[in-house]
Amino acid sequence: MRVSARAHPNIALVKYWGKRDSELNLPAVGSISITLGDLWTDMHIDTDASADELTVNGEPADSMMPRMSAALDQLFGADRSPISVSSESNFPVAAGLASSASAFASLVVAATAASGRELSKDDLANFAGSLSGSAARSLYGGFAELENAGDRVAVRSLRDTESWPLSVVIAITASGPKSVGSGEAMEISRRTSPFYMRWVGEQEDDLASARNAIEEQDFSALADITEHNCLKMHSVMWSSRPPMVYWNAATLDCMHTVWRLRADGVDVFFTIDAGPQVKAVCTPEYVDRVRDALGEVDGVEHIMISGLGAGAHLIE
Ligand code: PMV
């Protein structure tokens, strides 16, 4: 039997960085994200396999195998038959583009259906979150908030895709895999950054500001809190030992370009995750201008554009 699901990556406006419980993979802070409609991962689960296998865009992906096998054991039982998992994405994986979010969200939806079990959306989000924190948010479309409550994560929708159709222009400044994976990097930050506790302590205020800006459709307030929260997270990374600097020169040039555009009246702001890519969020009328400006930055290899999109779902 073959079951397939599609999930879209999401980009956090208020970031998740740090774990409260690494065993259960519970985040130390809540987060707010937007789900991208034009980028996707399709996950196929085949239960007629002769051995467990995992391929990503046609290549074996052994590093993800332990997390995936553990997830399949939970659903099918440890004495299950071998399962073949294959995925395709239309964007570079492991480069700070939240590919783990769309991978694990689509895996959870497809594998749950293949196992014949029925889980509520809450349970699916919680399951996805146990595999990759940000994956829980990709169960939802539009604007979503991950709340950090008790021994579970709970995700809720803040606003749907249609009622505030923002666009995201992604400047790819390097396409190789990242140097330190986010799970390991978060632990280094928690243990060593002098700013880590301050970061955690201020998150509730940042979440409230972003929630409010989203509710009021206040672009400039959302720009302000998103960039502040992003730069605070990177300050934690930079001040960790060893330091984790995911940016390159083009990353910084893109940031200045976004600020220049905004000074010229363009509704645009940036955010950056655990990688060197710059995600510029703008209103749809400015997409061409933002794309052209970022495309001219030295070191920008490639631009991708996406609108907002739906939560993870089964596909034919
Ligand atoms: O879900 P993970 O373990 O890949 O961590 C995501 C971390 C950031 O992308 C940097 C922030 C976020 O909230 O997505």
GROMACS .gro file of C-alpha atoms and ligand atoms in nm:
model
  330
    1MET     CA    1   0.000   0.000   0.000
    2ARG     CA    2   0.125   0.349  -0.084
    3VAL     CA    3   0.006   0.663   0.097
    4SER     CA    4   0.128   1.015   0.018
    5ALA     CA    5   0.104   1.352   0.190
    6ARG     CA    6   0.219   1.703   0.108
    7ALA     CA    7   0.341   1.960   0.361
    8HIS     CA    8   0.477   2.309   0.315
    9PRO     CA    9   0.769   2.455   0.507
   10ASN     CA   10   0.694   2.735   0.749
   11ILE     CA   11   0.899   3.034   0.849
   12ALA     CA   12   0.895   3.159   1.205
   13LEU     CA   13   0.833   3.528   1.263
   14VAL     CA   14   0.884   3.474   1.635
   15LYS     CA   15   1.147   3.201   1.658
   16TYR     CA   16   1.185   2.875   1.838
   17TRP     CA   17   1.541   2.847   1.969
   18GLY     CA   18   1.618   2.627   2.270
   19LYS     CA   19   1.469   2.315   2.421
   20ARG     CA   20   1.304   2.284   2.762
   21ASP     CA   21   1.323   1.905   2.747
   22SER     CA   22   1.547   1.750   2.485
   23GLU     CA   23   1.422   1.397   2.556
   24LEU     CA   24   1.063   1.491   2.468
   25ASN     CA   25   1.184   1.760   2.225
   26LEU     CA   26   0.979   2.029   2.400
   27PRO     CA   27   1.069   2.385   2.305
   28ALA     CA   28   1.176   2.637   2.570
   29VAL     CA   29   0.970   2.908   2.399
   30GLY     CA   30   0.653   2.945   2.194
   31SER     CA   31   0.675   3.056   1.831
   32ILE     CA   32   0.466   3.211   1.554
   33SER     CA   33   0.505   3.117   1.188
   34ILE     CA   34   0.370   3.157   0.838
   35THR     CA   35   0.329   2.853   0.614
   36LEU     CA   36   0.461   2.888   0.257
   37GLY     CA   37   0.228   2.766  -0.016
   38ASP     CA   38   0.460   2.741  -0.315
   39LEU     CA   39   0.732   2.530  -0.158
   40TRP     CA   40   0.647   2.172  -0.071
   41THR     CA   41   0.763   1.830   0.033
   42ASP     CA   42   0.575   1.523  -0.087
   43MET     CA   43   0.620   1.216   0.131
   44HIS     CA   44   0.536   0.866   0.012
   45ILE     CA   45   0.501   0.571   0.248
   46ASP     CA   46   0.520   0.223   0.097
   47THR     CA   47   0.430  -0.065   0.323
   48ASP     CA   48   0.525  -0.340   0.072
   49ALA     CA   49   0.900  -0.294   0.119
   50SER     CA   50   1.172  -0.555   0.171
   51ALA     CA   51   1.380  -0.331   0.401
   52ASP     CA   52   1.343   0.003   0.578
   53GLU     CA   53   1.469   0.271   0.344
   54LEU     CA   54   1.455   0.646   0.313
   55THR     CA   55   1.532   0.852   0.006
   56VAL     CA   56   1.517   1.229  -0.024
   57ASN     CA   57   1.498   1.358  -0.381
   58GLY     CA   58   1.612   1.015  -0.501
   59GLU     CA   59   1.921   0.995  -0.273
   60PRO     CA   60   1.952   0.775   0.038
   61ALA     CA   61   1.920   0.993   0.352
   62ASP     CA   62   2.078   0.787   0.628
   63SER     CA   63   2.114   1.072   0.876
   64MET     CA   64   1.736   1.110   0.904
   65MET     CA   65   1.681   0.735   0.930
   66PRO     CA   66   1.688   0.694   1.313
   67ARG     CA   67   1.427   0.967   1.372
   68MET     CA   68   1.210   0.831   1.094
   69SER     CA   69   1.232   0.467   1.206
   70ALA     CA   70   1.144   0.567   1.562
   71ALA     CA   71   0.839   0.754   1.433
   72LEU     CA   72   0.727   0.453   1.228
   73ASP     CA   73   0.777   0.222   1.529
   74GLN     CA   74   0.546   0.444   1.732
   75LEU     CA   75   0.270   0.419   1.473
   76PHE     CA   76   0.306   0.063   1.345
   77GLY     CA   77   0.461  -0.100   1.654
   78ALA     CA   78   0.823  -0.208   1.700
   79ASP     CA   79   0.757  -0.549   1.536
   80ARG     CA   80   0.632  -0.386   1.215
   81SER     CA   81   0.727  -0.498   0.862
   82PRO     CA   82   0.984  -0.292   0.667
   83ILE     CA   83   0.861   0.037   0.526
   84SER     CA   84   1.000   0.241   0.240
   85VAL     CA   85   0.979   0.618   0.268
   86SER     CA   86   1.062   0.855  -0.015
   87SER     CA   87   1.027   1.228  -0.040
   88GLU     CA   88   1.064   1.501  -0.297
   89SER     CA   89   1.095   1.871  -0.228
   90ASN     CA   90   1.096   2.157  -0.474
   91PHE     CA   91   1.355   2.353  -0.271
   92PRO     CA   92   1.706   2.284  -0.130
   93VAL     CA   93   1.703   2.066   0.184
   94ALA     CA   94   1.906   2.134   0.502
   95ALA     CA   95   2.003   2.491   0.419
   96GLY     CA   96   1.798   2.686   0.670
   97LEU     CA   97   1.478   2.664   0.470
   98ALA     CA   98   1.288   2.460   0.727
   99SER     CA   99   1.299   2.143   0.518
  100SER     CA  100   1.273   1.935   0.835
  101ALA     CA  101   0.939   2.103   0.910
  102SER     CA  102   0.777   2.002   0.581
  103ALA     CA  103   0.951   1.661   0.588
  104PHE     CA  104   0.831   1.558   0.932
  105ALA     CA  105   0.485   1.715   0.897
  106SER     CA  106   0.425   1.525   0.572
  107LEU     CA  107   0.577   1.207   0.721
  108VAL     CA  108   0.343   1.216   1.020
  109VAL     CA  109   0.033   1.273   0.806
  110ALA     CA  110   0.121   1.004   0.549
  111ALA     CA  111   0.247   0.744   0.797
  112THR     CA  112  -0.050   0.787   1.032
  113ALA     CA  113  -0.289   0.727   0.743
  114ALA     CA  114  -0.084   0.427   0.624
  115SER     CA  115  -0.099   0.275   0.973
  116GLY     CA  116  -0.479   0.295   0.966
  117ARG     CA  117  -0.483   0.507   1.282
  118GLU     CA  118  -0.682   0.822   1.321
  119LEU     CA  119  -0.522   1.105   1.512
  120SER     CA  120  -0.671   1.448   1.580
  121LYS     CA  121  -0.490   1.748   1.432
  122ASP     CA  122  -0.367   1.827   1.782
  123ASP     CA  123  -0.217   1.481   1.817
  124LEU     CA  124  -0.062   1.502   1.469
  125ALA     CA  125   0.096   1.839   1.555
  126ASN     CA  126   0.224   1.704   1.882
  127PHE     CA  127   0.367   1.396   1.711
  128ALA     CA  128   0.534   1.606   1.440
  129GLY     CA  129   0.670   1.838   1.711
  130SER     CA  130   0.832   1.547   1.892
  131LEU     CA  131   1.035   1.482   1.573
  132SER     CA  132   1.116   1.843   1.482
  133GLY     CA  133   0.984   2.139   1.680
  134SER     CA  134   0.903   2.353   1.378
  135ALA     CA  135   0.725   2.061   1.204
  136ALA     CA  136   0.427   2.096   1.439
  137ARG     CA  137   0.354   2.438   1.283
  138SER     CA  138   0.341   2.294   0.928
  139LEU     CA  139   0.026   2.104   1.020
  140TYR     CA  140  -0.142   2.445   0.996
  141GLY     CA  141  -0.175   2.691   0.709
  142GLY     CA  142  -0.156   3.070   0.716
  143PHE     CA  143  -0.037   3.216   1.047
  144ALA     CA  144   0.011   2.966   1.332
  145GLU     CA  145   0.122   2.985   1.692
  146LEU     CA  146   0.294   2.703   1.874
  147GLU     CA  147   0.215   2.721   2.243
  148ASN     CA  148   0.445   2.565   2.485
  149ALA     CA  149   0.212   2.412   2.742
  150GLY     CA  150   0.284   2.132   2.987
  151ASP     CA  151   0.434   1.818   2.837
  152ARG     CA  152   0.290   1.874   2.489
  153VAL     CA  153   0.310   2.133   2.219
  154ALA     CA  154  -0.019   2.280   2.104
  155VAL     CA  155  -0.055   2.467   1.777
  156ARG     CA  156  -0.341   2.696   1.685
  157SER     CA  157  -0.427   2.904   1.383
  158LEU     CA  158  -0.401   3.281   1.429
  159ARG     CA  159  -0.519   3.384   1.083
  160ASP     CA  160  -0.599   3.205   0.761
  161THR     CA  161  -0.407   3.231   0.435
  162GLU     CA  162  -0.661   3.438   0.241
  163SER     CA  163  -0.736   3.715   0.490
  164TRP     CA  164  -0.382   3.859   0.483
  165PRO     CA  165  -0.206   3.733   0.169
  166LEU     CA  166   0.160   3.813   0.230
  167SER     CA  167   0.440   3.704  -0.004
  168VAL     CA  168   0.785   3.574   0.081
  169VAL     CA  169   1.091   3.636  -0.138
  170ILE     CA  170   1.373   3.400  -0.044
  171ALA     CA  171   1.729   3.492  -0.134
  172ILE     CA  172   1.944   3.178  -0.149
  173THR     CA  173   2.300   3.284  -0.071
  174ALA     CA  174   2.453   2.935  -0.036
  175SER     CA  175   2.290   2.603  -0.114
  176GLY     CA  176   2.501   2.345   0.073
  177PRO     CA  177   2.393   2.178   0.398
  178LYS     CA  178   2.439   2.379   0.718
  179SER     CA  179   2.744   2.338   0.942
  180VAL     CA  180   2.566   2.266   1.273
  181GLY     CA  181   2.213   2.119   1.280
  182SER     CA  182   1.958   2.323   1.472
  183GLY     CA  183   1.894   2.064   1.747
  184GLU     CA  184   2.260   2.046   1.845
  185ALA     CA  185   2.306   2.423   1.802
  186MET     CA  186   2.015   2.499   2.037
  187GLU     CA  187   2.174   2.287   2.307
  188ILE     CA  188   2.507   2.467   2.267
  189SER     CA  189   2.323   2.800   2.304
  190ARG     CA  190   2.135   2.687   2.613
  191ARG     CA  191   2.454   2.573   2.780
  192THR     CA  192   2.686   2.855   2.682
  193SER     CA  193   2.526   3.180   2.565
  194PRO     CA  194   2.515   3.450   2.835
  195PHE     CA  195   2.204   3.586   2.660
  196TYR     CA  196   2.007   3.262   2.650
  197MET     CA  197   1.799   3.316   2.965
  198ARG     CA  198   1.720   3.671   2.860
  199TRP     CA  199   1.606   3.541   2.521
  200VAL     CA  200   1.372   3.291   2.684
  201GLY     CA  201   1.248   3.551   2.935
  202GLU     CA  202   1.146   3.805   2.670
  203GLN     CA  203   0.970   3.563   2.437
  204GLU     CA  204   0.620   3.601   2.586
  205ASP     CA  205   0.630   3.976   2.517
  206ASP     CA  206   0.749   3.920   2.160
  207LEU     CA  207   0.474   3.662   2.101
  208ALA     CA  208   0.211   3.905   2.232
  209SER     CA  209   0.340   4.185   2.004
  210ALA     CA  210   0.336   3.959   1.698
  211ARG     CA  211  -0.006   3.813   1.780
  212ASN     CA  212  -0.142   4.163   1.810
  213ALA     CA  213   0.018   4.282   1.483
  214ILE     CA  214  -0.127   3.980   1.301
  215GLU     CA  215  -0.472   4.037   1.446
  216GLU     CA  216  -0.468   4.406   1.349
  217GLN     CA  217  -0.295   4.342   1.013
  218ASP     CA  218  -0.036   4.597   1.119
  219PHE     CA  219   0.251   4.535   0.875
  220SER     CA  220   0.493   4.781   1.029
  221ALA     CA  221   0.444   4.643   1.381
  222LEU     CA  222   0.494   4.289   1.246
  223ALA     CA  223   0.811   4.403   1.063
  224ASP     CA  224   0.946   4.555   1.382
  225ILE     CA  225   0.888   4.256   1.609
  226THR     CA  226   0.995   3.995   1.349
  227GLU     CA  227   1.332   4.156   1.278
  228HIS     CA  228   1.393   4.223   1.647
  229ASN     CA  229   1.317   3.863   1.743
  230CYS     CA  230   1.530   3.724   1.458
  231LEU     CA  231   1.832   3.937   1.547
  232LYS     CA  232   1.793   3.847   1.914
  233MET     CA  233   1.800   3.476   1.826
  234HIS     CA  234   2.112   3.529   1.614
  235SER     CA  235   2.274   3.723   1.899
  236VAL     CA  236   2.224   3.414   2.115
  237MET     CA  237   2.384   3.200   1.843
  238TRP     CA  238   2.676   3.441   1.795
  239SER     CA  239   2.742   3.459   2.168
  240SER     CA  240   2.745   3.080   2.211
  241ARG     CA  241   3.068   2.886   2.258
  242PRO     CA  242   3.166   2.781   1.999
  243PRO     CA  243   2.996   3.070   1.818
  244MET     CA  244   2.741   2.981   1.553
  245VAL     CA  245   2.734   3.234   1.274
  246TYR     CA  246   2.512   3.110   0.995
  247TRP     CA  247   2.538   3.429   0.789
  248ASN     CA  248   2.768   3.508   0.500
  249ALA     CA  249   2.847   3.847   0.344
  250ALA     CA  250   2.547   3.827   0.111
  251THR     CA  251   2.316   3.762   0.407
  252LEU     CA  252   2.417   4.095   0.558
  253ASP     CA  253   2.391   4.276   0.224
  254CYS     CA  254   2.037   4.142   0.182
  255MET     CA  255   1.943   4.278   0.524
  256HIS     CA  256   2.068   4.625   0.428
  257THR     CA  257   1.881   4.599   0.099
  258VAL     CA  258   1.557   4.522   0.285
  259TRP     CA  259   1.613   4.820   0.516
  260ARG     CA  260   1.681   5.046   0.216
  261LEU     CA  261   1.361   4.931   0.046
  262ARG     CA  262   1.164   4.994   0.363
  263ALA     CA  263   1.309   5.344   0.394
  264ASP     CA  264   1.177   5.399   0.037
  265GLY     CA  265   0.827   5.305   0.149
  266VAL     CA  266   0.822   4.937   0.046
  267ASP     CA  267   0.632   4.709   0.286
  268VAL     CA  268   0.901   4.447   0.346
  269PHE     CA  269   1.088   4.293   0.637
  270PHE     CA  270   1.335   4.007   0.673
  271THR     CA  271   1.388   3.703   0.884
  272ILE     CA  272   1.675   3.450   0.887
  273ASP     CA  273   1.687   3.099   1.035
  274ALA     CA  274   1.973   2.858   1.104
  275GLY     CA  275   2.125   2.917   0.763
  276PRO     CA  276   2.245   3.201   0.539
  277GLN     CA  277   1.924   3.252   0.338
  278VAL     CA  278   1.726   3.571   0.380
  279LYS     CA  279   1.349   3.550   0.377
  280ALA     CA  280   1.191   3.883   0.289
  281VAL     CA  281   0.822   3.907   0.372
  282CYS     CA  282   0.629   4.168   0.175
  283THR     CA  283   0.283   4.259   0.057
  284PRO     CA  284   0.211   4.107  -0.290
  285GLU     CA  285   0.227   4.446  -0.469
  286TYR     CA  286   0.600   4.473  -0.386
  287VAL     CA  287   0.712   4.122  -0.483
  288ASP     CA  288   0.878   4.228  -0.812
  289ARG     CA  289   1.064   4.515  -0.651
  290VAL     CA  290   1.190   4.302  -0.364
  291ARG     CA  291   1.289   4.019  -0.601
  292ASP     CA  292   1.480   4.257  -0.831
  293ALA     CA  293   1.660   4.430  -0.544
  294LEU     CA  294   1.765   4.107  -0.370
  295GLY     CA  295   1.855   3.946  -0.702
  296GLU     CA  296   2.114   4.222  -0.758
  297VAL     CA  297   2.295   4.157  -0.430
  298ASP     CA  298   2.640   4.005  -0.484
  299GLY     CA  299   2.640   3.643  -0.374
  300VAL     CA  300   2.268   3.582  -0.413
  301GLU     CA  301   2.257   3.262  -0.618
  302HIS     CA  302   1.891   3.218  -0.665
  303ILE     CA  303   1.556   3.369  -0.564
  304MET     CA  304   1.241   3.179  -0.472
  305ILE     CA  305   0.899   3.334  -0.426
  306SER     CA  306   0.607   3.198  -0.232
  307GLY     CA  307   0.269   3.301  -0.110
  308LEU     CA  308   0.114   3.164   0.207
  309GLY     CA  309  -0.035   2.817   0.195
  310ALA     CA  310  -0.223   2.535   0.360
  311GLY     CA  311  -0.142   2.289   0.635
  312ALA     CA  312  -0.016   1.934   0.572
  313HIS     CA  313  -0.265   1.708   0.395
  314LEU     CA  314  -0.298   1.372   0.222
  315ILE     CA  315  -0.260   1.367  -0.156
  316GLU     CA  316  -0.351   1.109  -0.421
  317PMV     O1  317   1.251   2.252   1.413
  317PMV     P1  318   1.398   2.264   1.410
  317PMV     O2  319   1.464   2.175   1.507
  317PMV     O3  320   1.454   2.249   1.273
  317PMV     O4  321   1.437   2.414   1.459
  317PMV     C1  322   1.396   2.532   1.394
  317PMV     C2  323   1.478   2.649   1.435
  317PMV     C3  324   1.459   2.778   1.356
  317PMV     O5  325   1.428   2.751   1.222
  317PMV     C4  326   1.592   2.855   1.357
  317PMV     C5  327   1.354   2.868   1.418
  317PMV     C6  328   1.210   2.830   1.395
  317PMV     O6  329   1.129   2.861   1.482
  317PMV     O7  330   1.177   2.773   1.291
   0.00000   0.00000   0.00000
